[in-house]
XYZ file of C-alpha atoms in Angstrom:
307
model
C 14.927 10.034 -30.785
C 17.833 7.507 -32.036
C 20.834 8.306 -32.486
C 20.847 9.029 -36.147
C 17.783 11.461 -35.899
C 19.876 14.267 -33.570
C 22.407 13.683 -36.409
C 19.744 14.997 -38.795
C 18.267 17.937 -36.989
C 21.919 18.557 -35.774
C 22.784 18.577 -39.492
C 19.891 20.956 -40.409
C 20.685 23.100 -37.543
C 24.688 23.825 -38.728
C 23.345 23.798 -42.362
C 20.786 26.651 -41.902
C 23.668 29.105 -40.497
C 26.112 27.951 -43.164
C 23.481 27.564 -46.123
C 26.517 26.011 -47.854
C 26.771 21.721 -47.726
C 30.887 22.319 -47.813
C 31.284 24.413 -44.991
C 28.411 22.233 -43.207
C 30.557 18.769 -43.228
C 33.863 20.753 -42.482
C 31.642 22.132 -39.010
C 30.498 18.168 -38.995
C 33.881 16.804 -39.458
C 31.879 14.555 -42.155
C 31.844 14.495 -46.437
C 29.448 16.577 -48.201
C 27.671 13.457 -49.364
C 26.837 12.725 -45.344
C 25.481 16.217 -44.721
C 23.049 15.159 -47.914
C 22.438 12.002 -46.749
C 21.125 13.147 -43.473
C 19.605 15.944 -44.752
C 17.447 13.695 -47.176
C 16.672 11.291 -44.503
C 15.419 13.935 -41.850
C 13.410 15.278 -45.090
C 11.817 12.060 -45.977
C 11.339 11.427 -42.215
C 9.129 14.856 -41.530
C 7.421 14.207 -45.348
C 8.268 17.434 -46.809
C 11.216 19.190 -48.442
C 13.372 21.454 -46.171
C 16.235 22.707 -47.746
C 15.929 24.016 -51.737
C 18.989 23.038 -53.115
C 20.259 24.497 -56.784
C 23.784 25.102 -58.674
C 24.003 28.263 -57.385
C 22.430 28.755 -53.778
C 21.090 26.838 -50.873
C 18.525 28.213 -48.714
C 15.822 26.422 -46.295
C 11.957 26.203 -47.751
C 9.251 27.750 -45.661
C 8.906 24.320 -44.179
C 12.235 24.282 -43.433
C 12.680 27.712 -42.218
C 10.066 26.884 -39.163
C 10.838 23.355 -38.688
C 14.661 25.000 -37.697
C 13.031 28.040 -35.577
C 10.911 25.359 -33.861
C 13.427 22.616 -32.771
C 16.136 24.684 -32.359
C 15.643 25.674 -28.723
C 14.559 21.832 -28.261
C 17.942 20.523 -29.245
C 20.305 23.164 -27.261
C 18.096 22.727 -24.241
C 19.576 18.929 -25.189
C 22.719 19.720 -25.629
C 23.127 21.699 -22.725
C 21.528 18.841 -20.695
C 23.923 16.586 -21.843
C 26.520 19.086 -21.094
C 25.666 19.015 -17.868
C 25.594 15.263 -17.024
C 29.335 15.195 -18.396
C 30.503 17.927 -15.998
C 28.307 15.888 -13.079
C 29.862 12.703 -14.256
C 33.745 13.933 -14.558
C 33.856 15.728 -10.990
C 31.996 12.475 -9.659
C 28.842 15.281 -7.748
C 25.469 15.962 -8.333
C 24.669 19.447 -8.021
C 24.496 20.990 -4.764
C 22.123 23.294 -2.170
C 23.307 24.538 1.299
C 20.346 24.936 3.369
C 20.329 26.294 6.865
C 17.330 25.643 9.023
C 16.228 25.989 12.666
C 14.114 24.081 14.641
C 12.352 20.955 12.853
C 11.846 20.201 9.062
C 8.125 19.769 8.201
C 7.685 16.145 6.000
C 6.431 18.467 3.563
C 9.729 20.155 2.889
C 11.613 16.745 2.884
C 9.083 15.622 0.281
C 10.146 18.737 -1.671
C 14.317 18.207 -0.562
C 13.782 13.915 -2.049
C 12.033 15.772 -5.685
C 14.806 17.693 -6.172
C 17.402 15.280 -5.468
C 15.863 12.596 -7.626
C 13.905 14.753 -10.533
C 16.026 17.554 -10.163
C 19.830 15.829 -9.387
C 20.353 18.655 -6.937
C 21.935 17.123 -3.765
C 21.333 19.059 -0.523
C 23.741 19.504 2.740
C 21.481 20.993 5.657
C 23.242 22.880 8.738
C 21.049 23.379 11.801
C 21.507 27.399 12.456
C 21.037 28.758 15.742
C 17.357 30.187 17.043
C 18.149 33.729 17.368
C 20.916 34.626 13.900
C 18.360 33.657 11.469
C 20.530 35.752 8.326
C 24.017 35.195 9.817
C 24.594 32.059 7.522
C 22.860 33.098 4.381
C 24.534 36.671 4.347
C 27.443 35.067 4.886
C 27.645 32.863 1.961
C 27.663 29.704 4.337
C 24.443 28.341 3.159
C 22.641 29.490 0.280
C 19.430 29.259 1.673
C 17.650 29.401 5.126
C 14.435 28.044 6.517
C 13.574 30.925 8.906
C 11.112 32.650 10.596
C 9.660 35.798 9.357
C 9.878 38.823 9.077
C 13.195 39.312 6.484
C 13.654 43.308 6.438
C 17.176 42.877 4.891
C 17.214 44.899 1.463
C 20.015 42.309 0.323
C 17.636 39.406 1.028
C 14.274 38.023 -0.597
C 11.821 35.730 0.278
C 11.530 32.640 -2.197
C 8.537 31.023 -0.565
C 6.122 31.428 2.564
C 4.784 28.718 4.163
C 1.460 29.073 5.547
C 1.416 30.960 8.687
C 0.632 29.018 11.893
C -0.711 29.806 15.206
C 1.380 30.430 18.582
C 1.069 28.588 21.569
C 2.016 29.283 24.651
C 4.245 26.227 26.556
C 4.952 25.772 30.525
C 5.675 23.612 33.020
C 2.943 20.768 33.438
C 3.163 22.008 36.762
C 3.043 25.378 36.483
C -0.832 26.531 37.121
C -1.466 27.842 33.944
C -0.602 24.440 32.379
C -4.702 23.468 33.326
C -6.219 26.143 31.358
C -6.961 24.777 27.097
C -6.397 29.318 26.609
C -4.577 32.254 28.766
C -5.513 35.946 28.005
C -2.409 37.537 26.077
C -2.018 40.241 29.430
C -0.971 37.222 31.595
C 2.329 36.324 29.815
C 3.074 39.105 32.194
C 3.273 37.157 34.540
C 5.762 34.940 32.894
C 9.665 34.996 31.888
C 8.825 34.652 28.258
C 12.481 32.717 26.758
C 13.461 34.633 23.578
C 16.005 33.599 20.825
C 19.477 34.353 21.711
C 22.021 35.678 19.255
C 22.538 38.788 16.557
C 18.931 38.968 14.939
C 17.994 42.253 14.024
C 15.485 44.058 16.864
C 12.460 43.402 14.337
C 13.021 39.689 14.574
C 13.635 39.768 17.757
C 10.059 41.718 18.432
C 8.062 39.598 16.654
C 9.607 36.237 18.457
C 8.850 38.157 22.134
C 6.391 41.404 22.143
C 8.209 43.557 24.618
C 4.853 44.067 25.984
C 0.797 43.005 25.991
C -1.629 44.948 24.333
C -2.558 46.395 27.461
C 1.055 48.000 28.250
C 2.049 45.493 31.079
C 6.011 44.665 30.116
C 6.672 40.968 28.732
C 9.873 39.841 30.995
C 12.462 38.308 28.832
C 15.577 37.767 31.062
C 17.043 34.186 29.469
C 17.937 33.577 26.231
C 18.373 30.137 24.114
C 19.979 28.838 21.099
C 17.450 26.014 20.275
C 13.754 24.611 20.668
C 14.964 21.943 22.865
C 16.882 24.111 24.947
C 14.048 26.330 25.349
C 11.930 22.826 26.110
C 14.103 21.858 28.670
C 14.084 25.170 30.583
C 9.841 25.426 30.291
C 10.101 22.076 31.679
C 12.408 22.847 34.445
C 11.410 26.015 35.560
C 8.588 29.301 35.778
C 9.741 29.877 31.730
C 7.572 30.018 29.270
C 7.806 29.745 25.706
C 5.874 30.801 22.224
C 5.940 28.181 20.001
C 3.883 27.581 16.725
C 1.694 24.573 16.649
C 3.204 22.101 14.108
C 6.038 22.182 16.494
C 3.491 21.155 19.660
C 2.904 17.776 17.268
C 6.268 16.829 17.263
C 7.582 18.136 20.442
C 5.161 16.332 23.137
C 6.431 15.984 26.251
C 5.176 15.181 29.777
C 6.516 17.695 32.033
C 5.305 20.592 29.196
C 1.978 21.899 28.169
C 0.545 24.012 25.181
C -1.825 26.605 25.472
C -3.502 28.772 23.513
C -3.222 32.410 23.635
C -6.893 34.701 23.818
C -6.580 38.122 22.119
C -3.095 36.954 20.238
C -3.428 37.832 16.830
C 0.088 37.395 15.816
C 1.409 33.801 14.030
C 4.552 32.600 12.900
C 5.317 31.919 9.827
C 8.361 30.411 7.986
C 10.086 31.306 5.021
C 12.668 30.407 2.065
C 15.547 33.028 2.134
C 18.220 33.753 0.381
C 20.491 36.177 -1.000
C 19.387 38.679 -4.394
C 22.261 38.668 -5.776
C 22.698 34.237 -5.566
C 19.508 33.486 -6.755
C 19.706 30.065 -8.905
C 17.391 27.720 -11.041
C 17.941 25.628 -7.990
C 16.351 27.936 -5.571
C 14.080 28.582 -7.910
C 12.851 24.710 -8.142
C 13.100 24.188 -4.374
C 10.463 27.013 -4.011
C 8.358 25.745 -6.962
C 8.324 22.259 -4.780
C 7.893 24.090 -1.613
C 4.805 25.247 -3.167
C 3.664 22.273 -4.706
C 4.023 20.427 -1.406
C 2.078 22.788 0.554
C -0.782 23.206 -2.238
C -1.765 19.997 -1.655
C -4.672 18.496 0.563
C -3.663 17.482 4.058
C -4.718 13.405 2.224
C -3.061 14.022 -0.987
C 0.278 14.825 0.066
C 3.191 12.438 -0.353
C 4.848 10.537 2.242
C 8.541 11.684 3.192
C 10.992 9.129 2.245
């Protein structure tokens, strides 16, 4: 629409609450003659008569009375669009997301972090979080969202979106001599000093990161604790550790000195999720999980590059 058209439906708009073409210009700031002028053009534009105009009364036609219930939430969702890009454009900002994460950032969610930014004009600042306080941040009103790993049994927080769940792998020591097997029965990570996430995660979290034993009853050994993936890495590699890790992060973490295994008679996987607090949910979140979703609904082919 031109210019002049808002002026018309704006007109009709203020004219339909005032049903009086005085008090319509003083709202307008404009001469009665204007309000009639745009009034008759907006008519003549649409083809049919809107407003029924005599000595004594003004009142909108039929026409007119659903032609004003139909645009109306149109032209405020304008307004307050335009709103908006005035506030952006006087404090100089775009809007803004604080997103904690640990570990790495699938190219599907920075597919759905570039959308928002450009379709959405909702900047993002990401802080790396450490392994084992997945909810420190986020209940804290540092971030105001995290990229965790499940499960969230927090009543204050709520899970936005779920990314598909993944399967675990097992990492050691290229030397170590389970590193020549392609599987490993779940009751020998017995055998192992499994690494677990160090910090305050509840003892659910921390559970479903390290069993504290195998299906059969032997104890899981769990004496070291880290604060990120490439510590953990680092300490497979070095040492008798080993590690649970899910498998996208086996396709970006390849090393030499480490191997991935799989796990017979495992049935647990890891799964990440979009958390934040109930009572700071925004239409920001909101979109960023709409995206997620989008991203992640796609065909392995038909997704989008990450820029």
């Amino acid at each position: 629409m031109n210019q002049i058209q808002v002026q018309e439906i704006e007109c009709l708009l203020v004219l339909a609450e005032e049903l009086h073409f005085g008090r319509t210009a003083d709202r307008l700031g404009c001469s009665q003659s204007r309000v009639s002028q745009l009034v008759a053009g907006l008519e003549r534009r649409i083809g049919v008569r809107l407003v029924d105009r005599t000595s004594r009364r003004v009142a909108l036609s039929r026409f007119g009375t659903q032609f004003v219930e139909e645009v109306r939430p149109a032209y405020e969702g304008l307004a307050a669009t335009v709103a908006r890009a005035r506030e952006r454009a006087r404090s100089g900002t775009l809007s803004r997301l604080r997103i904690g994460f640990h570990g790495s950032i699938y190219e599907e969610v920075i597919e759905a972090f570039r959308r928002l930014r450009e379709h959405h004009e909702v900047a993002l600042e990401l802080t790396e979080i450490p392994l084992g306080s997945p909810f420190t941040a986020v209940l804290g009103g540092r971030v105001d969202a995290a990229l965790v790993e499940l499960p969230v049994g927090e009543p204050t927080l709520t899970t936005g979106f779920r990314f598909p769940p993944q399967e675990q792998l097992l990492a050691v020591a290229a030397r170590h001599p389970l590193a020549a097997a392609d599987r490993v029965h779940i009751e020998q990570l017995a055998e192992l000093d499994i690494l677990h996430p160090l910090g305050d995660a509840p003892d659910y979290w921390r559970a479903a990161r390290v069993p504290p034993t195998t299906p059969g009853g032997a104890a899981i050994r769990s004496t070291t604790g880290i604060t990120t993936v490439q510590e953990g890495l680092a300490l497979v590699a070095a040492g008798d550790h080993g590690m649970l890790v899910c498998r996208p992060l086996t396709e970006r973490a390849a090393r030499d000195d480490v191997r991935y295994v799989g796990i017979e008679g495992f049935d647990s996987t890891s799964q990440l999720g979009l958390v934040w607090c109930r009572d700071r949910e925004s239409r920001q979140l909101g979109t960023l999980a709409e995206l997620l979703a989008d991203e992640f609904a796609r065909p392995p082919g038909g997704r989008t590059a990450s820029g």
